[in-house]
Coordinates of C-alpha atoms in Angstrom, one line a residue:
X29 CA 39.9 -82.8 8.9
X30 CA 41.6 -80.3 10.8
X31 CA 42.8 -77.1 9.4
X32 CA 46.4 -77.9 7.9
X33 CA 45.7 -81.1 7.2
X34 CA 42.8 -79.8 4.8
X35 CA 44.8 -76.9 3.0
X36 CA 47.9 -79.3 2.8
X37 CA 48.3 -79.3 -1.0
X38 CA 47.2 -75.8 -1.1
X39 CA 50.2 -75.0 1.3
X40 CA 52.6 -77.1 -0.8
X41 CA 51.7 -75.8 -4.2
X42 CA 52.2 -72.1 -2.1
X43 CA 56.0 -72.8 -1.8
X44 CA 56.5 -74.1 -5.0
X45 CA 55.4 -71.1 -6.4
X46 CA 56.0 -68.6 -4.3
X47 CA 59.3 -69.2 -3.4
X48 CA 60.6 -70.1 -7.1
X49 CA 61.9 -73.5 -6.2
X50 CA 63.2 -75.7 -9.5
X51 CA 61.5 -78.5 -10.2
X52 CA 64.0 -80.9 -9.5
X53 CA 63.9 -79.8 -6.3
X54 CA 60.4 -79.7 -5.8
X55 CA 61.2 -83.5 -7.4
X56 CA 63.4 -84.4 -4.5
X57 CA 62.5 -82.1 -1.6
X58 CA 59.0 -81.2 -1.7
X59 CA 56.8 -83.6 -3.5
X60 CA 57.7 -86.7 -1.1
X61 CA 56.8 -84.5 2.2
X62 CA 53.2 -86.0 3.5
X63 CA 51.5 -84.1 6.2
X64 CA 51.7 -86.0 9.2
X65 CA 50.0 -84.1 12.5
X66 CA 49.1 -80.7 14.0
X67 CA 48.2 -79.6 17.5
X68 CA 47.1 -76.0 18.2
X69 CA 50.8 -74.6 17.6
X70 CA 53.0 -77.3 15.8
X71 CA 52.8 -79.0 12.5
X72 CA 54.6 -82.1 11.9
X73 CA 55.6 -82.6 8.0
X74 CA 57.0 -86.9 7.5
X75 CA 59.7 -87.8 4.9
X76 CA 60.2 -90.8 3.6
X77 CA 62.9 -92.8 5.1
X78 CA 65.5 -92.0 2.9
X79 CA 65.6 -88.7 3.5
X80 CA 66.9 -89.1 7.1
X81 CA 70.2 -88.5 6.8
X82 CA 69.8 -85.1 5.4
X83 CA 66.9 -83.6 7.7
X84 CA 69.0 -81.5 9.1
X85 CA 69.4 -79.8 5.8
X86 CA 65.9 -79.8 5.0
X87 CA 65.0 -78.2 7.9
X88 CA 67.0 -75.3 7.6
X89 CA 66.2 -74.9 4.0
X90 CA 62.2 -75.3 4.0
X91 CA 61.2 -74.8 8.0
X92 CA 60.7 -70.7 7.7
X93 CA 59.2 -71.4 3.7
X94 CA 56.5 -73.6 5.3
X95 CA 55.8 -72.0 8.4
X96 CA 54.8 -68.8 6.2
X97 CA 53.1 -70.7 4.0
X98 CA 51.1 -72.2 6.4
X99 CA 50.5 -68.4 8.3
X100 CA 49.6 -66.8 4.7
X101 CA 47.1 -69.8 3.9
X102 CA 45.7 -69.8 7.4
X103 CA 45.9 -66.8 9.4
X104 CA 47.4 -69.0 11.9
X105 CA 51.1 -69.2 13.3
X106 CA 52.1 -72.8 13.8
X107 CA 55.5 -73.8 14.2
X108 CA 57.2 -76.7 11.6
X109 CA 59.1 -79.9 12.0
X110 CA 60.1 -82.7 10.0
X111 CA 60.1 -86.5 11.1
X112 CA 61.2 -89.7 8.7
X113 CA 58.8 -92.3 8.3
X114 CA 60.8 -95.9 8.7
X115 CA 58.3 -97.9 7.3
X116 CA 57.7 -95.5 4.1
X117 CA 59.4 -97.3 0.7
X118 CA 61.9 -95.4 -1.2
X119 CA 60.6 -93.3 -4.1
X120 CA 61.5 -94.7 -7.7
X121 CA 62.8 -91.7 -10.0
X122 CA 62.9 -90.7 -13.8
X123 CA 64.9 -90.7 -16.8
X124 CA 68.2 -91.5 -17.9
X125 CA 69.4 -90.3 -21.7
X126 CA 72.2 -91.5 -23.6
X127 CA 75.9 -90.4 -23.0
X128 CA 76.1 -87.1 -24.5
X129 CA 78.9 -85.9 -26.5
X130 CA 78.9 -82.2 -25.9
X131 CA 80.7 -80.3 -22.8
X132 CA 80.4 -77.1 -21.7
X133 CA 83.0 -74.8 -23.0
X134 CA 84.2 -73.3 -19.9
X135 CA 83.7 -75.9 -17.5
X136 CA 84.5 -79.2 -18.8
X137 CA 80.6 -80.5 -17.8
X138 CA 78.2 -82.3 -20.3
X139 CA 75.4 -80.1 -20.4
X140 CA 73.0 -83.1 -21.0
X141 CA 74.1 -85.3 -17.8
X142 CA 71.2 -83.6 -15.4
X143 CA 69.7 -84.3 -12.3
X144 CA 66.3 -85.0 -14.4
X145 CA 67.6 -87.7 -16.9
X146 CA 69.3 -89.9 -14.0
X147 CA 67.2 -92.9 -13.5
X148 CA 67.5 -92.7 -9.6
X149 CA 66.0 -96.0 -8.4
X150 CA 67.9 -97.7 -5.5
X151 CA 70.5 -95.1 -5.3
X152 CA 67.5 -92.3 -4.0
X153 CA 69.8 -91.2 -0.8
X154 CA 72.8 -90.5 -3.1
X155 CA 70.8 -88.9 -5.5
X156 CA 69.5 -86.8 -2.5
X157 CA 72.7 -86.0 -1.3
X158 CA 73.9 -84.7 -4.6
X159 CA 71.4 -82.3 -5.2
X160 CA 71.6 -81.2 -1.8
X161 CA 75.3 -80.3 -1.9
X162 CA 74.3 -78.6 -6.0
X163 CA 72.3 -76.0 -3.4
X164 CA 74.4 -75.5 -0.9
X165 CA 77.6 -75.0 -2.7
X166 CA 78.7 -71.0 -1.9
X167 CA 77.0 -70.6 1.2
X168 CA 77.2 -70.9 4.7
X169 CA 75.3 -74.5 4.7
X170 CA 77.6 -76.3 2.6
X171 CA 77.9 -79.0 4.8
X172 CA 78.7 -82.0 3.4
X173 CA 82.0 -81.0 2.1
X174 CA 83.9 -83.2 0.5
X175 CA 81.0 -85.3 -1.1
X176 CA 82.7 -88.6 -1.7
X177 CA 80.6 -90.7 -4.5
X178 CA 81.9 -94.2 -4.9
X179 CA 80.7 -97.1 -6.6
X180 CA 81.8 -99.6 -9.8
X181 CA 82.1 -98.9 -13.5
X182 CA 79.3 -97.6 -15.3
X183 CA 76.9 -96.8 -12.4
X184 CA 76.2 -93.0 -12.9
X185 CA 79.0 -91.5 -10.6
X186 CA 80.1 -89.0 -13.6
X187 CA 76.4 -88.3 -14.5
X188 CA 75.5 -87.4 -11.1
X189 CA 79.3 -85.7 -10.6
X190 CA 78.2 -83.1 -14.0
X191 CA 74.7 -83.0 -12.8
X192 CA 75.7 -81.3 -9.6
X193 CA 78.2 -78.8 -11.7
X194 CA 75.2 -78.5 -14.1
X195 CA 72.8 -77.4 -11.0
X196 CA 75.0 -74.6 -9.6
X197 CA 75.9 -73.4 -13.2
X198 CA 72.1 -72.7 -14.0
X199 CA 71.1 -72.0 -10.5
X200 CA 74.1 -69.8 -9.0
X201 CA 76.0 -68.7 -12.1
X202 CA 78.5 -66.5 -10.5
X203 CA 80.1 -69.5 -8.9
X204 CA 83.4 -70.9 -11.1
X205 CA 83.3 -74.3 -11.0
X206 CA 85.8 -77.1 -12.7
X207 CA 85.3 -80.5 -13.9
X208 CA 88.5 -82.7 -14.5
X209 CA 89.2 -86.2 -14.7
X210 CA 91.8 -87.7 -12.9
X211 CA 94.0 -88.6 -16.0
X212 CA 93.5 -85.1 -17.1
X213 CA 94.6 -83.9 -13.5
X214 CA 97.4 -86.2 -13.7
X215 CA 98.6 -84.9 -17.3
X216 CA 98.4 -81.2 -16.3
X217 CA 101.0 -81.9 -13.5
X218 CA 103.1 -83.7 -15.2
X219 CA 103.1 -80.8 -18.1
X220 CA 103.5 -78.6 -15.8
X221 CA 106.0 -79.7 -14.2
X222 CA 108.5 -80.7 -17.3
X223 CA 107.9 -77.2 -18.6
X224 CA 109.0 -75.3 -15.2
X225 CA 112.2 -77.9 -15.7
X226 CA 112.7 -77.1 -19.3
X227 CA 111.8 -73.3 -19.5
X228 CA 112.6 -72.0 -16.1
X229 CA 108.8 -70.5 -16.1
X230 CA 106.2 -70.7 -13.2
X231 CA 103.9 -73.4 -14.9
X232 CA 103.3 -75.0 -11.6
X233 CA 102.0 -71.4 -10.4
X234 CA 99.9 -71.2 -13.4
X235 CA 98.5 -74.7 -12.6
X236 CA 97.8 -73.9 -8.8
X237 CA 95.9 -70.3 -9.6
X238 CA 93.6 -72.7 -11.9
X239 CA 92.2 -74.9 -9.2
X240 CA 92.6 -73.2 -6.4
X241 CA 90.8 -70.1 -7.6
X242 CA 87.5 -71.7 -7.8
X243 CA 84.3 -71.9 -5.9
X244 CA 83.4 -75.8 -6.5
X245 CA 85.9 -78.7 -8.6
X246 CA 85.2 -81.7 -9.4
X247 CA 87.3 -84.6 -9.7
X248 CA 86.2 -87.7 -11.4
X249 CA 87.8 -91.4 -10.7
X250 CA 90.7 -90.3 -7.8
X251 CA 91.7 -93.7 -7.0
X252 CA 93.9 -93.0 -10.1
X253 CA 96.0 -90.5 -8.7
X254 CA 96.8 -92.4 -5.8
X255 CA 99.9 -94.2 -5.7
X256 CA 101.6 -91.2 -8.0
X257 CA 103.5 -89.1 -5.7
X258 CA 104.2 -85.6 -7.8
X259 CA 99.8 -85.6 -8.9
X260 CA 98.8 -86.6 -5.5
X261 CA 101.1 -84.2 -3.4
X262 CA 99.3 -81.2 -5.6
X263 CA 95.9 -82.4 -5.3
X264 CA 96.4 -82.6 -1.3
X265 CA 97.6 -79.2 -1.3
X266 CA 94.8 -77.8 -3.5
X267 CA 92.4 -79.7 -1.3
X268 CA 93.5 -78.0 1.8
X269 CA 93.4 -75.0 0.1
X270 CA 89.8 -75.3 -1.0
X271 CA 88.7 -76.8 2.0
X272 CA 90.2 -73.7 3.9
X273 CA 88.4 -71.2 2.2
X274 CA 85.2 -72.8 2.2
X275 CA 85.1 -73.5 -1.7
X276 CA 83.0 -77.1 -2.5
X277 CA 85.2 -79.9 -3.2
X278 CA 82.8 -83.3 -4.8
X279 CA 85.1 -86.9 -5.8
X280 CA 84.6 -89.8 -7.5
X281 CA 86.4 -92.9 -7.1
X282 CA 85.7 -97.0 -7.5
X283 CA 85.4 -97.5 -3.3
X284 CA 85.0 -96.2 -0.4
X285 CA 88.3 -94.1 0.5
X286 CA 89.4 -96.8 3.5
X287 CA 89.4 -99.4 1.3
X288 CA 91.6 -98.0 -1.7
X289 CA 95.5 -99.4 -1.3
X290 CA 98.1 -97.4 -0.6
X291 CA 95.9 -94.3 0.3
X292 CA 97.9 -92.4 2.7
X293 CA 96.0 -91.6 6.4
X294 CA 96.3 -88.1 5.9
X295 CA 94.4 -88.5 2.9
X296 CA 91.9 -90.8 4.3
X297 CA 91.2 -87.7 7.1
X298 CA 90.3 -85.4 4.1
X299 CA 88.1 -88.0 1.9
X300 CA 85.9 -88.8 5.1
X301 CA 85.5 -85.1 6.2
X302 CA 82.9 -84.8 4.5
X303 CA 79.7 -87.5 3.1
X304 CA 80.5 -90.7 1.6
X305 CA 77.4 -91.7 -0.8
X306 CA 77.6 -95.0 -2.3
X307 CA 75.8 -95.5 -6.3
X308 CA 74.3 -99.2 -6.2
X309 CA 74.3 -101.3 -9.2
X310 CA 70.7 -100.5 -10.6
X311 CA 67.8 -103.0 -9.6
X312 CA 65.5 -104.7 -11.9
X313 CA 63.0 -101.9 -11.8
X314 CA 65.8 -99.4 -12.3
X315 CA 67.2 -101.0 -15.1
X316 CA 63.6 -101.4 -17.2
X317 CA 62.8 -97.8 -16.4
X318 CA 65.9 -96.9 -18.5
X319 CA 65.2 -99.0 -21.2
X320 CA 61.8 -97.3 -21.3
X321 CA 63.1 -94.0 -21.0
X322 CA 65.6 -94.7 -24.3
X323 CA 62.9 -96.4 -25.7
X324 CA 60.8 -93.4 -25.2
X325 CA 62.5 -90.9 -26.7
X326 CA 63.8 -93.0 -29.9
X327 CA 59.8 -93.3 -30.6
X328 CA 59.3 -96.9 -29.1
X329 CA 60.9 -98.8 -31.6
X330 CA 62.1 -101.3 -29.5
X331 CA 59.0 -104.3 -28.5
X332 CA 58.5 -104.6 -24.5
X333 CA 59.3 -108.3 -24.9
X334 CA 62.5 -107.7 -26.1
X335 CA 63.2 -105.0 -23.1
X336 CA 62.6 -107.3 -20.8
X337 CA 64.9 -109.6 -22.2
X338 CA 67.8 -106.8 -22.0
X339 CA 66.5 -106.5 -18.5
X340 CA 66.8 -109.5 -17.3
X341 CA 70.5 -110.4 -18.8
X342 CA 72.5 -107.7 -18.1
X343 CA 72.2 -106.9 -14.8
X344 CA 75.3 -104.7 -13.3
X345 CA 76.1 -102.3 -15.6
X346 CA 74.2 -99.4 -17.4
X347 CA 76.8 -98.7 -19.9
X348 CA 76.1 -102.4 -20.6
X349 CA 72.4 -101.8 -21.0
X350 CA 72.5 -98.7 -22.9
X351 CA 75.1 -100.0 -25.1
X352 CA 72.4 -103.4 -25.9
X353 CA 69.9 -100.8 -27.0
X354 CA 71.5 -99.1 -29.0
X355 CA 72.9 -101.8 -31.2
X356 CA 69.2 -102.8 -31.8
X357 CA 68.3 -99.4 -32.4
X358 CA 71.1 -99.5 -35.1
X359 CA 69.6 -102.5 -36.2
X360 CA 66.4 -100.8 -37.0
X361 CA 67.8 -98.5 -38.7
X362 CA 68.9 -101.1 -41.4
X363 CA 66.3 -103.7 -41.5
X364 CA 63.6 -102.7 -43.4
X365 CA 61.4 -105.7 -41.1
X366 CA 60.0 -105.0 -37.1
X367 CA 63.1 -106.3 -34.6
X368 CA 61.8 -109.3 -33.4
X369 CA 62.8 -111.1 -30.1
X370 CA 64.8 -113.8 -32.1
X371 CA 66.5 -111.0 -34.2
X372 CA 67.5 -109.2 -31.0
X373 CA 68.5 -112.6 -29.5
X374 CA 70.8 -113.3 -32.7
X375 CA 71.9 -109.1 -32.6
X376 CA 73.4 -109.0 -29.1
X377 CA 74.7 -112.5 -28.7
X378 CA 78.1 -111.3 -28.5
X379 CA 76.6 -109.3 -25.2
X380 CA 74.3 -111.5 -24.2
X381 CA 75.0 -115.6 -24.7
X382 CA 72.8 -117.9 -22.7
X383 CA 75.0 -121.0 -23.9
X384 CA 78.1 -119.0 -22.6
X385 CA 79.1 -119.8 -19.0
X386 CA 78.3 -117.3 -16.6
X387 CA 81.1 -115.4 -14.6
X388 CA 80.0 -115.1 -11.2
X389 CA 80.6 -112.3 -9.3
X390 CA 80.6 -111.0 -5.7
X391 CA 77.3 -108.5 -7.3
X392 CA 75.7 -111.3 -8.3
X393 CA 76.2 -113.7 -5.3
X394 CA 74.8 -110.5 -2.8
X395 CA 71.7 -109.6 -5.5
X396 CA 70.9 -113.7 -4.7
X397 CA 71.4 -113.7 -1.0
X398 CA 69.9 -110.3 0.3
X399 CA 66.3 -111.6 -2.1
X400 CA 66.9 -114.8 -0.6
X401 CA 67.0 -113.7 3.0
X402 CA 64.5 -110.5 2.4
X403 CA 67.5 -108.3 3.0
X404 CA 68.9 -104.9 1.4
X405 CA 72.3 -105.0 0.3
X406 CA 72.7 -101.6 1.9
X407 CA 72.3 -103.3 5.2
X408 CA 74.2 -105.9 4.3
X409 CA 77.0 -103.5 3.4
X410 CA 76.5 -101.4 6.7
X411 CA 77.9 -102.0 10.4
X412 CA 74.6 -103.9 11.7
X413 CA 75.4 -106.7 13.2
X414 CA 71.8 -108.3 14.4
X415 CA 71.6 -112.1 13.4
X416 CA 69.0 -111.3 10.5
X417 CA 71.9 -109.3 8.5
X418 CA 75.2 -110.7 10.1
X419 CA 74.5 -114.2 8.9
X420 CA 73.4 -113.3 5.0
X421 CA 76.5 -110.9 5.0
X422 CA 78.9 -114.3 6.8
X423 CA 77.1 -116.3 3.9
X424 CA 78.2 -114.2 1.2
X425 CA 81.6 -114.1 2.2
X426 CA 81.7 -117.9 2.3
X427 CA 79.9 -117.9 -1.6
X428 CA 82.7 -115.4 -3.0
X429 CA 85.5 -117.4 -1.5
X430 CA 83.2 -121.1 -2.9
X431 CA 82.4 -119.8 -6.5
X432 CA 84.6 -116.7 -7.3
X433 CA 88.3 -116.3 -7.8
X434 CA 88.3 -112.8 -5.7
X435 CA 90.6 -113.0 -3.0
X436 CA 89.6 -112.6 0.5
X437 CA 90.9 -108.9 0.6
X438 CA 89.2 -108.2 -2.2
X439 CA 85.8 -109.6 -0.8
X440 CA 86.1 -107.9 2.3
X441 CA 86.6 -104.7 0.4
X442 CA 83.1 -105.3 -1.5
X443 CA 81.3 -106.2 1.9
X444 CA 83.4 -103.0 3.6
X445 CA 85.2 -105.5 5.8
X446 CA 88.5 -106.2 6.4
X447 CA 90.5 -109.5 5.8
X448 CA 90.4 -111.6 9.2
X449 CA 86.8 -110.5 9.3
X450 CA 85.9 -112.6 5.8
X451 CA 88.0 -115.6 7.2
X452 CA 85.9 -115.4 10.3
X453 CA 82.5 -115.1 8.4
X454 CA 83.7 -118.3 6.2
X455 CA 84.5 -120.5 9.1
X456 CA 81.3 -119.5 11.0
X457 CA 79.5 -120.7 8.1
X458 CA 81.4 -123.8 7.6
X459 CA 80.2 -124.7 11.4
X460 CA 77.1 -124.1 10.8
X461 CA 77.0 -126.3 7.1
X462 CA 78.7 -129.5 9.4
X463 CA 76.3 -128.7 12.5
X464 CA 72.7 -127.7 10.6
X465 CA 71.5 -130.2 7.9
X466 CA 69.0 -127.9 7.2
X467 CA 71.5 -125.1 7.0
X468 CA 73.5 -126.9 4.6
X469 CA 70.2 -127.4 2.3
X470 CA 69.9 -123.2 2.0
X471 CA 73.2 -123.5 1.1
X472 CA 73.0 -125.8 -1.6
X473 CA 69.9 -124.0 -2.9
X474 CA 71.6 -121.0 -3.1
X475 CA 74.7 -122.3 -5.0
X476 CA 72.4 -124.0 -7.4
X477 CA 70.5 -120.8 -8.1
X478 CA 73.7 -119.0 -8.7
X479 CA 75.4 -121.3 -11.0
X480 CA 72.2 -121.7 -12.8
X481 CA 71.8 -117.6 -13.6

């Protein structure tokens, strides 16, 4: 073995403790690096493939740390650099708690939503991308400013939106940081503005030294200001003001900011600045790991069977799966007998009804096609336009417009398309349904496997 190679954990556990990293860091940034090569002055450290669109970051956050390690460990000099492995899987995270009920006092954040109790599973980049702007926020590296964190109801944006304010509060306590809601944005101007009208006072002044005298805000679910002229027109000029002044500015909305309506170009400009991080509806592995996480900490109460069974109906919705838990865990509570499967069955059948028909959705009808076709929903959701991913994505668009009610609009705002290019992917599949037999077959499959969830 050669000399780095043979030290390598020595040299890792070195800038752990040496340079007093936290250990959700260490979680994100320094377990996953592998040793990869050395010549007589370099060493190469690999990432995992996820990591890639933040190397840039990690470079100029651990290069120096490593290459003294290395020196101290050695009594060599070597220079550092990172590369990303493509082949290397994601790496499945940790635990997810309950919905907490306290906040924070002076901050609005719930001190319980952390970067250690989300469950981060398929969503690993924007966990990655969070924690990275929680240790950049007040310095020179703050790069990705705005963050932009989009997804559907219930996936974890607001956990992941108090776990960053929750990092820089512990970690870098002389920044001020803000948490607010949209609606509570929303109510504040409006308040603001009928008592400047009633009182003749400077309430709006009152309101702008609030947000604009800040170091980081963050503003949960902004597609609801949109479309409301007096709320938006202040959040635009507070942006700008933060922005200018290099303060940290992280948002939350339902979609990606070119496909919410009525969004204004000039807000468009200032939503993209930044990184736009997408939270995926959690996988099958995702979702049991929470279940075992709950399960964990209420003292296992709940039989494995019976987690699987919550696993493997509710599929798109965390709130959802929580929610299922915790009725049974009430249930135990109660019964003086074990919670069997057929008690659980007979609890949550107002949640969970196999004799109910199912609602398709545009989720489900992707989930089915990227397993049938061996390919990730990110890429299907991405600009690649190679046969292997155009086709599943064209076959989508033609299932959503076949078994859903969602307009074409609305499907090419789920695929991150526009209209005339779901028309395009439906007739493309039509041809290929009256010219392939075979092709028509898959198809059928497909539909029968859907309508048969």
């Amino acid at each position: 073995m050669k000399p780095v190679q043979e030290k390598w954990d020595i040299i890792k556990k070195s800038v752990v403790s040496d340079y007093g990293i936290s250990p959700i860091a260490v979680k994100i940034w320094i377990d996953p690096m592998e040793y990869y090569s050395e010549t007589n002055d370099t060493v190469t450290i690999m990432l995992p493939n996820d990591k890639a669109n933040v190397i840039d970051l990690i470079t100029d956050k651990y290069k120096d740390i490593f290459i003294i390690a290395i020196s101290e460990t050695l009594n060599n000099e070597y220079d550092v650099s990172f590369i990303v492995n493509e082949e290397k899987p994601q790496e499945v995270s940790n635990n997810q708690n309950n919905i907490p009920e306290k906040e924070s006092s002076n901050t609005s954040l719930i001190k319980k939503y952390t970067f250690d109790n989300f469950v981060t599973g398929n969503n690993s980049f924007a966990v990655s991308a969070c924690l990275a702007v929680a240790e950049t926020a007040g310095t020179d590296n703050n790069t990705y400013n705005p963050l932009y964190i989009y997804g559907g109801s219930g996936l974890g944006k607001t956990h992941l939106m108090h776990a960053i304010g929750n990092y820089i509060n512990e970690n870098n306590p002389s920044l001020k940081i803000l948490y607010v809601n949209s609606e509570n944005f929303t109510n504040e101007v409006i308040k603001s503005i009928r008592s400047g009208k009633k009182d003749n006072t400077e309430s709006m002044t009152v309101l702008r030294e609030k947000y604009r005298n800040i170091d980081v805000l963050l503003i949960d679910d902004i597609q609801f200001i949109i479309g409301k002229d007096a709320t938006q027109e202040e959040f635009f000029h507070t942006f700008n003001s933060l922005y200018e002044n290099g303060k940290s500015i992280i948002i939350s909305s339902d979609k990606h900011p070119k496909y919410m309506e009525i969004l204004d170009e000039r807000y468009l400009t200032r939503f993209q600045m930044g990184l736009q991080v997408d939270v995926q509806p959690p996988n099958y592995e995702t979702r049991k790991a929470i279940l075992d996480q709950l399960n964990q900490k209420h003292g296992n109460k709940i039989n494995d069977d019976i987690l699987i069974y919550i696993t493997e109906n509710i599929s798109s919705n965390i709130r959802e799966l929580e929610g299922a838990y915790n009725k049974l865990i009430a249930l135990s509570r109660i019964s003086s007998d074990v919670i069997t499967l057929e008690m659980a069955k007979n609890s949550l059948k107002d949640i969970i009804n196999p004799n109910k028909t199912k609602v398709i959705n545009i989720d489900i009808i992707m989930d089915e096609v990227s397993k049938h076709y061996n390919v990730s929903i990110n890429d299907i959701l991405s600009t690649k336009r190679n046969k292997d991913i155009a086709v599943p994505r064209q076959i989508i668009m033609y299932l959503c417009d076949k078994l859903t009610e969602d307009t074409k609009s609305n499907i090419g705002s789920k695929l991150n398309r526009d209209h005339s290019t779901v028309i395009s992917g439906i007739n493309k599949v039509r041809e290929m349904i009256e010219n392939d037999p075979s092709f028509e077959k898959n198809i059928d499959s497909l539909i029968k496997t859907i309508t048969s969830l």
